[in-house]
Short mmCIF file of C-alpha atoms in Angstrom, two decimals:
data_model
loop_
_atom_site.label_atom_id
_atom_site.label_comp_id
_atom_site.label_asym_id
_atom_site.label_seq_id
_atom_site.Cartn_x
_atom_site.Cartn_y
_atom_site.Cartn_z
CA MET A 40 16.91 14.06 -0.15
CA PRO A 41 16.99 13.59 3.65
CA GLU A 42 18.37 10.26 4.83
CA LEU A 43 15.83 7.65 5.90
CA LYS A 44 17.59 7.49 9.24
CA THR A 45 16.74 9.29 12.44
CA ASP A 46 18.56 10.42 15.56
CA HIS A 47 15.88 9.08 17.88
CA SER A 48 17.11 11.18 20.79
CA GLU A 49 15.77 14.22 18.97
CA ALA A 50 12.95 12.39 17.14
CA ALA A 51 13.39 14.46 13.97
CA LEU A 52 15.15 14.25 10.67
CA SER A 53 17.99 16.66 10.24
CA GLY A 54 16.81 19.58 8.14
CA ALA A 55 13.41 18.00 7.64
CA HIS A 56 11.19 20.32 9.67
CA SER A 57 8.81 22.76 8.04
CA HIS A 58 7.21 24.99 10.63
CA GLY A 59 3.75 26.47 10.16
CA GLN A 60 2.05 26.12 6.79
CA ARG A 61 3.70 23.77 4.35
CA ALA A 62 4.95 25.26 1.13
CA TYR A 63 4.33 23.54 -2.19
CA VAL A 64 7.20 21.30 -3.27
CA SER A 65 7.54 19.91 -6.76
CA SER A 66 9.53 16.86 -5.67
CA ARG A 67 8.35 14.14 -3.34
CA ALA A 68 11.90 14.01 -2.04
CA ASP A 69 11.65 17.59 -0.78
CA ARG A 70 8.44 17.22 1.20
CA PRO A 71 8.69 18.23 4.86
CA THR A 72 8.76 15.43 7.40
CA SER A 73 8.54 15.63 11.17
CA PHE A 74 7.60 13.84 14.37
CA ASP A 75 5.95 17.03 15.67
CA PRO A 76 2.22 17.39 14.82
CA GLN A 77 2.58 21.17 14.82
CA ASP A 78 4.90 20.91 11.83
CA ILE A 79 2.32 19.07 9.72
CA PRO A 80 -1.04 20.83 10.08
CA VAL A 81 -4.45 19.56 9.04
CA PRO A 82 -4.58 19.70 5.22
CA GLY A 83 -7.24 21.64 3.38
CA GLY A 84 -7.55 19.23 0.46
CA ARG A 85 -5.94 21.35 -2.24
CA GLU A 86 -2.40 20.27 -1.43
CA GLU A 87 -0.76 18.12 -4.08
CA GLU A 88 -0.57 15.06 -1.81
CA TRP A 89 -4.25 15.36 -0.84
CA ARG A 90 -5.99 16.55 -3.99
CA PHE A 91 -7.35 13.09 -4.87
CA THR A 92 -8.43 12.15 -1.34
CA PRO A 93 -12.03 12.50 -0.05
CA MET A 94 -11.12 14.74 2.87
CA ARG A 95 -14.39 14.38 4.77
CA ARG A 96 -13.98 10.62 5.05
CA PHE A 97 -10.39 10.81 6.28
CA ALA A 98 -10.88 13.87 8.50
CA PRO A 99 -11.33 11.80 11.72
CA LEU A 100 -7.75 10.62 11.30
CA PHE A 101 -6.44 14.22 11.30
CA ASN A 102 -7.80 14.90 14.79
CA LEU A 103 -4.90 14.25 17.14
CA GLU A 104 -6.86 14.80 20.35
CA ALA A 105 -9.64 12.37 19.43
CA VAL A 106 -7.28 9.68 18.14
CA GLN A 107 -4.97 10.08 21.12
CA ALA A 108 -7.83 9.76 23.60
CA ALA A 109 -9.32 6.67 21.94
CA THR A 110 -5.93 4.97 21.56
CA ALA A 111 -5.10 5.57 25.23
CA GLN A 112 -8.31 3.72 26.12
CA GLY A 113 -7.34 0.76 24.00
CA GLY A 114 -9.11 1.89 20.84
CA ALA A 115 -11.43 -0.43 18.98
CA LEU A 116 -8.77 -2.81 17.67
CA THR A 117 -7.63 -6.27 18.63
CA LEU A 118 -4.32 -7.70 17.45
CA SER A 119 -3.56 -11.39 17.21
CA ALA A 120 -0.51 -13.27 15.99
CA SER A 121 0.17 -16.90 15.15
CA PRO A 122 3.44 -18.16 16.69
CA VAL A 123 6.07 -19.29 14.21
CA ALA A 124 9.47 -20.74 15.05
CA GLY A 125 12.20 -18.20 14.37
CA ALA A 126 10.02 -15.11 14.87
CA THR A 127 8.89 -13.14 17.89
CA VAL A 128 6.07 -10.67 18.51
CA ARG A 129 6.32 -8.29 21.46
CA THR A 130 4.99 -4.97 22.69
CA CYS A 131 7.33 -2.19 23.75
CA PRO A 132 7.11 1.51 24.68
CA ARG A 133 7.29 3.95 21.79
CA ASP A 134 10.55 5.36 23.18
CA ASP A 135 12.26 1.99 22.70
CA GLN A 136 15.52 2.53 20.82
CA GLN A 137 14.37 0.36 17.91
CA VAL A 138 11.20 2.37 17.27
CA GLY A 139 11.11 5.49 15.12
CA THR A 140 14.40 4.91 13.33
CA VAL A 141 13.13 4.64 9.75
CA GLY A 142 12.43 8.22 8.81
CA ALA A 143 9.77 10.59 10.05
CA PRO A 144 6.09 11.01 9.09
CA GLY A 145 5.41 12.92 5.90
CA ASP A 146 1.69 13.66 6.14
CA ARG A 147 -0.96 14.48 8.73
CA THR A 148 -2.24 10.93 9.27
CA GLY A 149 1.32 9.71 9.73
CA VAL A 150 2.23 12.28 12.35
CA VAL A 151 -1.05 11.68 14.20
CA ALA A 152 -0.32 7.95 14.23
CA TRP A 153 3.11 8.61 15.72
CA ALA A 154 1.97 11.14 18.33
CA ALA A 155 -1.10 9.18 19.45
CA CYS A 156 0.69 5.87 20.08
CA GLN A 157 2.51 5.24 23.33
CA GLU A 158 3.53 1.69 22.48
CA ALA A 159 4.51 -0.35 19.45
CA THR A 160 4.19 -3.96 18.36
CA VAL A 161 7.56 -5.32 17.21
CA ILE A 162 7.68 -8.33 14.89
CA THR A 163 11.18 -9.78 14.56
CA LEU A 164 12.63 -12.47 12.33
CA GLU A 165 15.59 -13.70 14.36
CA PRO A 166 19.12 -13.67 12.85
CA GLY A 167 19.54 -16.55 10.44
CA ALA A 168 15.98 -17.80 10.93
CA GLN A 169 14.21 -19.51 8.02
CA LEU A 170 10.45 -19.35 8.63
CA ALA A 171 8.67 -22.54 7.57
CA GLN A 172 5.36 -20.71 7.17
CA ALA A 173 4.01 -17.19 7.11
CA LEU A 174 3.66 -15.35 10.40
CA ARG A 175 0.07 -14.08 10.33
CA VAL A 176 -0.85 -10.96 12.26
CA GLY A 177 -4.54 -10.09 12.47
CA VAL A 178 -5.81 -6.55 13.06
CA THR A 179 -9.55 -6.59 13.72
CA GLY A 180 -11.68 -3.48 14.17
CA GLY A 181 -14.83 -3.26 16.28
CA ASP A 182 -15.71 0.42 15.93
CA SER A 183 -18.94 1.98 14.65
CA LEU A 184 -19.88 5.11 12.75
CA THR A 185 -22.91 6.91 14.19
CA GLU A 186 -24.29 10.04 12.53
CA GLY A 187 -20.95 10.62 10.83
CA THR A 188 -18.86 10.22 14.01
CA TRP A 189 -16.51 7.38 14.87
CA SER A 190 -16.64 6.30 18.50
CA ALA A 191 -12.94 5.36 18.70
CA PRO A 192 -10.64 6.54 15.86
CA THR A 193 -7.44 4.68 16.67
CA ALA A 194 -3.70 4.80 15.98
CA GLN A 195 -1.37 1.84 15.70
CA HIS A 196 2.41 1.42 15.35
CA LEU A 197 3.97 -1.77 13.97
CA LEU A 198 7.66 -2.48 13.48
CA VAL A 199 8.77 -5.41 11.33
CA ARG A 200 12.45 -6.34 11.55
CA ALA A 201 14.16 -9.01 9.45
CA GLU A 202 17.53 -9.55 11.11
CA LYS A 203 20.73 -10.49 9.30
CA GLY A 204 20.46 -13.65 7.23
CA SER A 205 16.79 -14.29 8.04
CA LYS A 206 14.16 -15.28 5.51
CA GLY A 207 10.38 -15.39 5.87
CA THR A 208 6.93 -13.96 5.25
CA VAL A 209 4.84 -11.70 7.48
CA LEU A 210 1.15 -11.35 6.63
CA LEU A 211 -0.84 -8.43 8.09
CA GLU A 212 -4.60 -8.97 7.75
CA HIS A 213 -7.01 -6.09 8.45
CA ARG A 214 -10.68 -6.90 8.96
CA GLY A 215 -13.77 -5.65 10.74
CA THR A 216 -14.82 -2.01 11.02
CA ALA A 217 -12.46 0.75 12.10
CA ALA A 218 -11.11 4.25 11.64
CA LEU A 219 -7.38 3.55 11.79
CA THR A 220 -4.25 5.61 11.21
CA GLN A 221 -1.26 3.33 11.20
CA THR A 222 2.52 3.34 10.98
CA VAL A 223 4.36 0.28 9.68
CA GLU A 224 8.14 0.52 10.02
CA VAL A 225 10.17 -2.08 8.16
CA VAL A 226 13.88 -2.83 8.53
CA VAL A 227 15.53 -5.46 6.33
CA ALA A 228 19.07 -6.18 7.49
CA GLU A 229 22.07 -7.18 5.42
CA GLY A 230 21.43 -10.48 3.65
CA ALA A 231 17.85 -10.83 4.92
CA GLU A 232 14.94 -11.73 2.64
CA LEU A 233 11.55 -10.51 3.82
CA THR A 234 8.15 -10.83 2.20
CA LEU A 235 5.63 -8.46 3.80
CA VAL A 236 2.00 -8.79 2.71
CA THR A 237 -0.63 -6.39 4.02
CA VAL A 238 -4.29 -7.11 3.23
CA GLN A 239 -7.00 -4.48 3.70
CA ASP A 240 -10.29 -6.38 3.74
CA TRP A 241 -12.33 -3.98 5.88
CA GLN A 242 -16.07 -3.74 6.12
CA ALA A 243 -17.81 -0.54 5.04
CA PRO A 244 -17.59 2.24 6.12
CA SER A 245 -14.05 1.68 7.47
CA VAL A 246 -11.33 4.23 6.77
CA HIS A 247 -7.66 3.29 6.97
CA ALA A 248 -4.57 5.44 6.41
CA SER A 249 -1.24 3.65 6.64
CA ASN A 250 2.29 5.00 6.32
CA HIS A 251 4.90 2.36 5.53
CA ARG A 252 8.48 3.52 6.07
CA VAL A 253 11.07 1.02 4.85
CA ARG A 254 14.85 0.73 5.07
CA VAL A 255 16.70 -2.01 3.18
CA GLU A 256 20.26 -2.40 4.42
CA GLY A 257 23.18 -3.62 2.36
CA ARG A 258 22.19 -6.53 0.16
CA GLY A 259 18.89 -7.10 1.91
CA SER A 260 15.82 -7.96 -0.17
CA LEU A 261 12.20 -6.99 0.39
CA LYS A 262 9.08 -8.18 -1.39
CA HIS A 263 6.33 -5.74 -0.36
CA VAL A 264 2.75 -6.65 -1.29
CA VAL A 265 -0.29 -4.42 -0.72
CA VAL A 266 -3.77 -5.87 -1.26
CA SER A 267 -6.76 -3.53 -0.86
CA LEU A 268 -10.23 -5.04 -1.13
CA GLY A 269 -12.55 -3.40 1.41
CA GLY A 270 -12.95 -0.01 3.04
CA ASP A 271 -11.59 3.41 2.14
CA VAL A 272 -7.80 3.15 2.23
CA ARG A 273 -4.82 5.45 1.69
CA ILE A 274 -1.46 3.70 1.85
CA CYS A 275 1.78 5.65 1.45
CA SER A 276 4.86 3.42 1.19
CA ASP A 277 8.31 5.02 1.38
CA PHE A 278 11.22 2.75 0.41
CA GLY A 279 14.83 3.68 1.14
CA TYR A 280 18.22 2.00 1.09
CA SER A 281 21.24 1.98 3.40
CA GLY A 282 24.32 0.67 1.64
CA GLU A 283 24.85 -0.85 -1.80
CA GLY A 284 23.03 -3.71 -3.47
CA GLY A 285 19.57 -3.54 -1.88
CA ARG A 286 16.49 -4.89 -3.66
CA VAL A 287 12.80 -3.92 -3.43
CA ASP A 288 9.97 -5.65 -5.31
CA SER A 289 6.75 -3.78 -4.59
CA TYR A 290 3.44 -5.27 -5.73
CA GLY A 291 -0.08 -3.98 -5.31
CA VAL A 292 -3.51 -5.46 -6.00
CA TYR A 293 -6.75 -3.56 -5.44
CA PHE A 294 -10.43 -4.08 -6.24
CA THR A 295 -12.43 -0.89 -5.85
CA ASP A 296 -16.20 -1.16 -5.43
CA ALA A 297 -19.02 1.39 -5.81
CA GLY A 298 -18.56 4.44 -3.60
CA GLN A 299 -15.16 3.23 -2.42
CA HIS A 300 -11.87 5.16 -2.41
CA GLN A 301 -8.57 3.31 -2.58
CA GLU A 302 -5.36 5.31 -2.84
CA HIS A 303 -1.81 3.98 -3.07
CA ARG A 304 1.32 6.14 -3.09
CA PRO A 305 4.56 4.13 -3.34
CA TYR A 306 7.80 6.12 -3.30
CA VAL A 307 11.25 4.65 -3.92
CA ALA A 308 14.26 6.77 -2.96
CA HIS A 309 17.39 5.47 -4.68
CA THR A 310 20.13 7.26 -2.76
CA GLU A 311 22.71 4.43 -2.71
CA PRO A 312 24.66 2.82 -5.58
CA HIS A 313 23.66 -0.37 -7.38
CA CYS A 314 20.22 -0.86 -5.89
CA TYR A 315 17.22 -2.43 -7.61
CA SER A 316 13.48 -1.75 -7.48
CA ARG A 317 10.36 -2.83 -9.32
CA VAL A 318 6.94 -1.36 -8.50
CA THR A 319 3.92 -3.07 -10.08
CA TYR A 320 0.32 -2.28 -9.11
CA LYS A 321 -2.83 -3.59 -10.75
CA GLY A 322 -6.40 -2.71 -9.92
CA ALA A 323 -9.98 -3.28 -11.07
CA LEU A 324 -12.86 -0.87 -10.53
CA GLN A 325 -16.59 -1.45 -10.55
CA GLY A 326 -19.71 0.53 -9.69
CA ASP A 327 -20.78 4.15 -9.52
CA GLY A 328 -18.37 6.33 -7.58
CA ALA A 329 -15.58 3.77 -7.36
CA HIS A 330 -12.32 5.74 -7.27
CA ALA A 331 -8.78 4.34 -7.37
CA VAL A 332 -5.69 6.54 -7.12
CA TRP A 333 -2.13 5.46 -7.76
CA VAL A 334 0.74 7.95 -7.49
CA GLY A 335 4.10 6.28 -8.02
CA ASP A 336 7.24 8.31 -7.33
CA CYS A 337 10.84 7.27 -7.87
CA LEU A 338 13.99 9.28 -7.18
CA ILE A 339 17.42 8.40 -8.50
CA GLY A 340 19.76 10.52 -6.44
CA ALA A 341 23.09 11.98 -7.51
CA ALA A 342 25.02 9.24 -5.70
CA ALA A 343 22.83 6.36 -6.91
CA ARG A 344 24.97 5.10 -9.78
CA GLY A 345 24.05 1.73 -11.23
CA THR A 346 20.39 2.03 -10.26
CA ASP A 347 17.91 -0.33 -11.92
CA THR A 348 14.27 0.70 -11.45
CA TYR A 349 10.86 0.53 -13.12
CA GLU A 350 7.30 1.31 -12.02
CA LEU A 351 4.06 0.14 -13.61
CA ASN A 352 0.35 0.70 -12.95
CA ARG A 353 -2.58 -0.92 -14.77
CA ASN A 354 -6.29 -0.27 -14.12
CA LEU A 355 -9.19 -2.30 -15.50
CA VAL A 356 -12.51 -0.44 -15.46
CA LEU A 357 -15.31 -3.00 -15.29
CA THR A 358 -18.40 -0.77 -15.25
CA GLU A 359 -19.49 2.76 -15.97
CA GLY A 360 -19.23 5.33 -13.18
CA ALA A 361 -15.80 4.20 -11.97
CA LYS A 362 -12.71 6.42 -12.15
CA ALA A 363 -8.99 5.76 -11.90
CA ASP A 364 -6.23 8.36 -11.50
CA SER A 365 -2.74 7.09 -12.27
CA VAL A 366 0.30 9.37 -11.93
CA PRO A 367 3.82 7.95 -12.38
CA ASN A 368 6.75 10.26 -11.59
CA LEU A 369 10.45 9.69 -12.14
CA GLU A 370 13.26 12.03 -11.04
CA ILE A 371 16.77 11.32 -12.28
CA GLU A 372 19.80 13.13 -10.91
CA ASN A 373 22.39 10.61 -12.12
CA GLY A 374 22.61 9.33 -15.69
CA ASN A 375 25.08 6.55 -14.84
CA ILE A 376 22.40 3.93 -14.24
CA GLU A 377 21.38 0.48 -15.45
CA GLY A 378 17.86 1.51 -16.35
CA ALA A 379 14.80 3.49 -15.34
CA GLY A 380 11.27 3.80 -16.62
CA HIS A 381 7.59 3.93 -15.87
CA ALA A 382 4.28 3.05 -17.50
CA SER A 383 0.61 3.57 -16.76
CA ALA A 384 -2.61 2.54 -18.47
CA THR A 385 -6.33 2.56 -17.70
CA GLY A 386 -8.93 0.87 -19.85
CA ARG A 387 -11.95 -1.41 -20.15
CA PHE A 388 -12.19 -5.06 -21.14
CA ASP A 389 -10.20 -6.14 -24.17
CA ASP A 390 -12.86 -6.81 -26.80
CA SER A 391 -10.65 -9.26 -28.68
CA GLN A 392 -10.12 -11.38 -25.56
CA LEU A 393 -13.83 -11.50 -24.85
CA PHE A 394 -14.64 -12.31 -28.48
CA TYR A 395 -12.08 -15.13 -28.50
CA LEU A 396 -13.54 -16.72 -25.37
CA ARG A 397 -17.17 -16.31 -26.38
CA SER A 398 -16.56 -17.67 -29.86
CA ARG A 399 -15.53 -20.91 -28.16
CA GLY A 400 -18.83 -21.32 -26.35
CA ILE A 401 -17.96 -19.53 -23.10
CA THR A 402 -20.74 -17.34 -21.74
CA GLU A 403 -20.24 -13.59 -21.44
CA THR A 404 -20.31 -13.77 -17.64
CA GLU A 405 -17.67 -16.49 -17.50
CA ALA A 406 -15.54 -14.82 -20.19
CA ARG A 407 -15.41 -11.57 -18.22
CA ARG A 408 -14.59 -13.49 -15.08
CA LEU A 409 -11.69 -15.28 -16.77
CA VAL A 410 -10.29 -12.02 -18.17
CA VAL A 411 -10.30 -10.37 -14.73
CA LEU A 412 -8.76 -13.39 -13.00
CA GLY A 413 -6.04 -13.53 -15.65
CA PHE A 414 -5.41 -9.81 -15.20
CA PHE A 415 -4.76 -10.29 -11.48
CA ASN A 416 -3.17 -13.73 -11.54
CA GLU A 417 -0.08 -12.41 -13.29
CA ILE A 418 0.80 -10.27 -10.28
CA VAL A 419 -0.58 -12.51 -7.52
CA ALA A 420 1.66 -15.32 -8.77
CA GLU A 421 4.69 -13.13 -8.09
CA ILE A 422 4.06 -13.26 -4.34
CA GLY A 423 5.63 -16.70 -4.18
CA VAL A 424 3.72 -17.90 -1.09
CA ALA A 425 1.10 -20.50 -2.02
CA GLU A 426 -1.17 -19.99 0.99
CA VAL A 427 -1.23 -16.23 0.43
CA GLU A 428 -1.85 -16.55 -3.30
CA GLU A 429 -4.79 -18.89 -2.77
CA THR A 430 -6.32 -16.56 -0.19
CA LEU A 431 -6.03 -13.55 -2.49
CA MET A 432 -7.47 -15.25 -5.54
CA ALA A 433 -10.39 -16.47 -3.44
CA ALA A 434 -10.96 -12.90 -2.21
CA ILE A 435 -10.89 -11.59 -5.78
CA GLU A 436 -13.44 -14.24 -6.75
CA ARG A 437 -15.71 -12.95 -3.97
CA GLU A 438 -15.34 -9.41 -5.28
CA LEU A 439 -16.29 -10.59 -8.75
CA ALA A 440 -19.54 -11.93 -7.34
CA LEU A 441 -20.45 -8.33 -6.45
CA THR A 442 -19.58 -6.81 -9.80
CA GLY A 443 -21.73 -6.12 -12.84
CA LEU A 444 -20.43 -9.39 -14.20
CA VAL A 445 -23.22 -11.26 -12.48
CA SER A 446 -25.83 -9.17 -14.26
CA ALA A 447 -24.20 -9.45 -17.67
CA ARG A 448 -26.41 -10.89 -20.41
CA THR A 449 -26.46 -14.67 -20.13
CA GLU A 450 -29.49 -15.61 -22.23
CA PRO A 451 -28.89 -18.14 -25.05
CA GLN A 452 -27.91 -16.65 -28.42
CA THR A 453 -29.90 -17.26 -31.58
CA GLY A 454 -28.22 -19.16 -34.36
CA SER A 455 -27.30 -16.11 -36.45
CA GLU A 456 -26.24 -13.88 -33.54
CA GLN A 457 -22.54 -13.15 -33.32
CA PRO A 458 -20.74 -13.17 -29.96
CA GLN A 459 -20.59 -9.68 -28.49
CA ALA A 460 -17.95 -8.19 -26.26
#
């Protein structure tokens, strides 16, 4: 597998180019990557990495010329940040030596995001800093879709750096209406502990493709949380290590509504010895045409002895007409490891849970609500930041108000009627 490091003077990964049409590769680790848009052409939709994606919706983010022009004019985005002691937020040119060092783009939206941006926003946790509260960064869209055309499809580049010995939380909140292709680079230095939470709470008909490229150095630790609630989203997160003893805990929560597409593709590349990773995503789907996709890939390279890794995806289908695709993949090139595994499941409500609650006088609507909240609470509680957890549970409650739960049968039961699930 190519290193997740880049010689920025050449802006390309060594041996990572694939000129012209991209050949099929069976391993995620062997996919071509490049900073040159000519090396990653517009996909046709039959490629393995695009076969689940509604191409027509994401097509505006493939158009380099349109995205470049809109981004140069300022796009339709505003970015705001709350100041927190121990952290800085600054803007720098894209050719800054800190930018573009965590691997190269691996798909069309990623390379368009890179090529269309001429500046980057750099968020830094200073060496040794201990943030007393989360640093909140708001990304708000103000675009519009008219007769199938976005007025300002925009690119954005963010770099989050947790310097040596620092500890804190960065919260990225996406709201409004936008067509956005985005790069989020993350560097966690030796001994740093970073929690990065990204919330996609867009208004319809927003479309958002985001490529997260992560490097955990030495014994750094990253808690990476993706929450997708609104809009059509496609988030590809690539996690890599530099040095021994790194840790990644990757969590995902998504609530997919009628007609909505939410796609998450985490990839963990264990190329260093004695590193740890856990990937856990949970989602609920409701309404006709709701489509959730989770493709989890994990590589244990030949040099990655002592690896400890596991990936898990669970989908709860709330109503008819919703569909979930869940594809876990695990590649092992070294058997001298601590452990490795994956699991995936998609299903409806647990009848026994609903029966138990309803037999104790709880209405069907409330019983379903409690089951869904319990399903999500297990993973939301792992975030470890109270203000973030409360915000997410409140957002999930709002989603539940839109689901078929509110139209579930609530009329009083007759004396002989048994509770139904």
